[in-house]
Amino acid sequence: MSPIELNKRQVEILDIVKGNGPITGEQIAERLSLTRSTLRPDLAILTMAGFLDARPRVGYFYSGKKTSQAISDNIAQMLVKDFQSIPVVVEEGMSVYDAICQMFLEDVGSLFVVDKKSVLSGVLSRKDFLRTSIGNQDLTKMPVHMIMTRMPNVTYCLKEDTLIEVANKLMSRQIDSLPVVKETKDGLEIVGRITKTNITRAFLSLADDHDL
Ligand code: ADP
């Protein structure tokens, strides 16, 4: 589905109405140094698309709400790259003890693990650490590669993927986060992190954009 692409003049009209509405077509035309008839098609499009409301003898005002079509277009266009966070990465040889400290220090719910070539090799979550901690092992001596979920079982995504694809993966695999990766000749390079928190933030930005 293609989004509603507003042209420059339509955007200018929206700004004028947002700041000055209710305002007549005549007054909008005056501000843009155009005639009322030149503006007529743009005003019709903005009204039909639900950006503006028109009241007879009152004028145009910003409806504050976009059409459901505009909202669904907006959701479909939300991409990982616009909402991702900075990944927290540890090496395979790091001890479980140090990795737990790292998780607290960085205030994250999952760590991504890389091998000597800095290529994605695993994921560590809170539950992985809890499971290990209730055993009788010496956490300072155990490397994280012993307890991580390892490749090829790691679910990941790319910067250009949509948030809908990510949300589907998070729900179907029952996990909280995905590494965002770039494919290189050596393997997958970690470039970001996307979590349920990012999806919640995206959800709120959508509500904000549409004055919900
Ligand atoms: P928590 O342990 O805080 O509930 P998750 O639900 O994300 O966090 O993790 C549950 C399990 O899934 C853990 O064993 C973890 O290693 C694994 N896991 C987490 N993220 C991924 C991922 N992106 N791909 C594959 N496995 C993952």
Coordinates of C-alpha atoms and ligand atoms in Angstrom, one line a residue:
M1 CA 0.0 0.0 0.0
S2 CA 1.4 3.4 -0.9
P3 CA 1.2 6.2 1.7
I4 CA -0.6 9.5 1.0
E5 CA 2.1 11.6 -0.4
L6 CA 1.4 15.3 0.2
N7 CA 2.9 17.8 -2.1
K8 CA 4.8 20.9 -0.8
R9 CA 1.8 23.2 -1.2
Q10 CA -0.5 20.8 0.7
V11 CA 2.0 20.6 3.5
E12 CA 2.1 24.4 3.6
I13 CA -1.7 24.5 3.7
L14 CA -1.8 22.0 6.6
D15 CA 0.7 24.2 8.5
I16 CA -1.3 27.3 8.0
V17 CA -4.5 25.6 9.1
K18 CA -2.9 24.0 12.1
G19 CA -1.6 27.4 13.3
N20 CA -4.6 29.5 12.3
G21 CA -7.7 27.4 11.9
P22 CA -10.5 27.8 11.5
I23 CA -9.5 29.8 8.5
T24 CA -11.3 30.4 5.2
G25 CA -10.0 29.2 1.8
E26 CA -9.8 32.8 0.8
Q27 CA -7.5 33.6 3.8
I28 CA -5.3 30.5 3.1
A29 CA -4.9 31.7 -0.5
E30 CA -4.0 35.2 0.6
R31 CA -1.2 33.8 2.9
L32 CA 0.2 31.8 0.0
S33 CA -0.2 34.6 -2.5
L34 CA -2.4 32.4 -4.7
T35 CA -5.9 32.5 -5.9
R36 CA -8.7 30.6 -4.2
S37 CA -9.4 28.6 -7.4
T38 CA -5.7 27.5 -7.6
L39 CA -6.0 26.1 -4.1
R40 CA -9.3 24.3 -4.6
P41 CA -7.9 20.9 -5.7
D42 CA -5.4 20.8 -2.8
L43 CA -8.1 21.7 -0.3
A44 CA -10.3 19.0 -1.7
I45 CA -7.6 16.3 -1.4
L46 CA -6.7 17.4 2.2
T47 CA -10.4 17.3 3.2
M48 CA -11.1 14.0 1.5
A49 CA -8.0 12.4 3.0
G50 CA -9.2 13.4 6.4
F51 CA -6.4 15.9 7.3
L52 CA -8.8 18.9 7.2
D53 CA -12.4 19.4 8.1
A54 CA -14.4 22.1 6.4
R55 CA -17.4 23.9 8.0
P56 CA -19.6 26.2 5.9
R57 CA -19.2 29.8 6.9
V58 CA -16.5 28.9 9.4
G59 CA -13.7 27.6 7.3
Y60 CA -11.1 24.9 7.4
F61 CA -9.6 23.4 10.6
Y62 CA -7.1 20.7 11.2
S63 CA -9.0 17.5 12.0
G64 CA -6.2 16.3 14.2
K65 CA -6.9 12.8 13.0
K66 CA -5.7 11.0 9.9
T67 CA -7.6 8.3 8.1
S68 CA -7.2 4.7 9.1
Q69 CA -5.5 4.2 5.7
A70 CA -2.9 6.7 6.8
I71 CA -2.4 4.9 10.1
S72 CA -2.0 1.5 8.5
D73 CA 0.4 2.9 5.9
N74 CA 2.4 4.4 8.8
I75 CA 2.6 1.1 10.7
A76 CA 3.6 -0.8 7.6
Q77 CA 6.5 1.7 7.1
M78 CA 8.0 1.5 10.6
L79 CA 11.5 0.1 10.1
V80 CA 13.9 -1.5 12.5
K81 CA 16.6 1.1 11.7
D82 CA 14.4 3.9 13.0
F83 CA 13.6 2.3 16.4
Q84 CA 16.6 0.1 17.2
S85 CA 18.9 0.6 20.3
I86 CA 22.6 0.1 20.9
P87 CA 23.5 -3.5 21.3
V88 CA 25.4 -4.8 24.3
V89 CA 27.9 -7.3 23.1
V90 CA 30.2 -9.7 25.1
E91 CA 32.9 -12.2 24.0
E92 CA 32.3 -15.9 24.1
G93 CA 35.1 -16.4 26.7
M94 CA 33.7 -13.9 29.2
S95 CA 32.7 -15.5 32.5
V96 CA 29.1 -15.9 33.4
Y97 CA 29.8 -13.8 36.5
D98 CA 31.2 -10.9 34.5
A99 CA 28.4 -11.1 32.0
I100 CA 25.8 -10.9 34.8
C101 CA 27.6 -7.7 36.1
Q102 CA 27.6 -6.4 32.5
M103 CA 23.8 -6.9 32.2
F104 CA 23.2 -4.9 35.4
L105 CA 25.7 -2.2 34.5
E106 CA 24.2 -1.7 31.0
D107 CA 20.6 -2.1 32.3
V108 CA 19.5 -4.5 29.5
G109 CA 17.6 -7.8 29.5
S110 CA 19.8 -9.6 27.0
L111 CA 23.4 -9.7 25.8
F112 CA 24.6 -10.7 22.4
V113 CA 27.7 -12.9 22.2
V114 CA 30.4 -12.7 19.5
D115 CA 33.3 -15.0 18.6
K116 CA 36.9 -14.0 18.0
K117 CA 36.0 -12.6 14.5
S118 CA 33.4 -10.4 16.1
V119 CA 30.7 -12.4 14.4
L120 CA 27.3 -13.2 16.2
S121 CA 27.6 -16.5 18.0
G122 CA 24.9 -16.4 20.6
V123 CA 22.4 -14.7 22.9
L124 CA 22.1 -14.5 26.7
S125 CA 19.0 -13.7 28.6
R126 CA 18.1 -13.2 32.2
K127 CA 16.7 -16.7 32.4
D128 CA 19.9 -18.2 31.1
F129 CA 21.7 -16.6 34.0
L130 CA 19.1 -17.6 36.5
R131 CA 19.2 -21.2 35.4
T132 CA 23.0 -21.3 35.7
S133 CA 23.0 -19.5 39.0
I134 CA 20.8 -22.0 40.7
G135 CA 23.2 -24.8 39.9
N136 CA 26.3 -25.4 41.9
Q137 CA 28.8 -24.1 39.4
D138 CA 31.5 -21.5 39.9
L139 CA 30.2 -18.6 37.8
T140 CA 33.6 -16.9 37.7
K141 CA 35.1 -19.9 35.9
M142 CA 32.3 -20.7 33.4
P143 CA 32.5 -19.0 30.0
V144 CA 29.2 -17.7 28.6
H145 CA 29.5 -19.8 25.5
M146 CA 28.6 -22.8 27.7
I147 CA 25.2 -21.4 28.6
M148 CA 24.1 -19.2 25.6
T149 CA 21.6 -19.9 23.0
R150 CA 23.9 -20.4 20.0
M151 CA 23.9 -20.0 16.2
P152 CA 22.1 -21.2 14.1
N153 CA 19.3 -21.0 16.7
V154 CA 19.5 -17.2 17.2
T155 CA 16.7 -15.3 15.7
Y156 CA 17.8 -12.0 14.2
C157 CA 16.7 -9.2 11.8
L158 CA 18.1 -6.7 9.4
K159 CA 17.9 -2.8 9.6
E160 CA 15.5 -2.6 6.7
D161 CA 13.0 -5.2 8.2
T162 CA 9.7 -3.8 9.4
L163 CA 8.7 -3.7 13.0
I164 CA 5.7 -5.9 12.1
E165 CA 8.1 -8.7 11.0
V166 CA 10.1 -8.2 14.3
A167 CA 7.0 -8.3 16.4
N168 CA 5.9 -11.5 14.7
K169 CA 9.3 -13.1 15.5
L170 CA 9.3 -11.9 19.1
M171 CA 5.8 -13.3 19.7
S172 CA 6.2 -16.6 17.8
R173 CA 9.6 -17.5 19.4
Q174 CA 8.6 -16.1 22.8
I175 CA 11.7 -14.0 23.2
D176 CA 12.2 -10.4 24.2
S177 CA 14.8 -9.1 21.8
L178 CA 16.6 -9.6 18.4
P179 CA 20.0 -8.7 17.3
V180 CA 20.0 -6.4 14.3
V181 CA 22.7 -7.7 12.0
K182 CA 24.6 -7.0 8.8
E183 CA 25.6 -9.9 6.6
T184 CA 29.4 -10.0 6.0
K185 CA 31.6 -12.6 4.4
D186 CA 32.7 -13.9 7.8
G187 CA 29.1 -14.1 9.2
L188 CA 26.7 -11.8 10.9
E189 CA 27.9 -8.5 12.3
I190 CA 25.8 -7.1 15.1
V191 CA 24.7 -3.5 14.4
G192 CA 21.8 -3.0 16.8
R193 CA 19.2 -4.4 19.2
I194 CA 15.5 -4.4 18.9
T195 CA 13.3 -5.3 21.9
K196 CA 9.7 -5.3 23.1
T197 CA 10.5 -1.8 24.6
N198 CA 11.4 -0.5 21.2
I199 CA 8.1 -1.8 19.8
T200 CA 6.2 -0.2 22.7
R201 CA 8.0 3.1 21.9
A202 CA 7.0 2.8 18.2
F203 CA 3.4 2.2 19.3
L204 CA 3.4 5.4 21.4
S205 CA 5.0 7.4 18.6
L206 CA 2.2 6.2 16.3
A207 CA -0.4 7.3 18.9
D208 CA 1.4 10.7 19.1
D209 CA 1.6 11.2 15.3
H210 CA -2.1 10.6 15.0
D211 CA -3.2 12.6 18.1
L212 CA -4.7 9.5 19.7
Ligands
ADP1 P1 14.1 -13.8 29.6 O1 15.1 -14.9 29.9 O2 14.3 -12.5 30.3 O3 12.7 -14.3 29.7 P2 13.9 -14.2 26.7 O4 12.4 -14.5 26.7 O5 14.3 -13.2 25.6 O6 14.3 -13.5 28.0 O7 14.8 -15.5 26.5 C1 14.3 -16.8 26.7 C2 15.2 -17.8 26.1 O8 15.3 -17.5 24.7 C3 16.7 -17.8 26.6 O9 17.2 -19.1 26.7 C4 17.4 -17.0 25.5 O10 18.8 -17.4 25.4 C5 16.6 -17.3 24.3 N1 16.7 -16.1 23.3 C6 16.6 -14.8 23.6 N2 16.6 -14.1 22.5 C7 16.8 -14.9 21.5 C8 17.0 -14.8 20.1 N3 16.9 -13.6 19.5 N4 17.1 -15.9 19.3 C9 17.1 -17.1 19.9 N5 17.0 -17.3 21.2 C10 16.8 -16.2 22.0

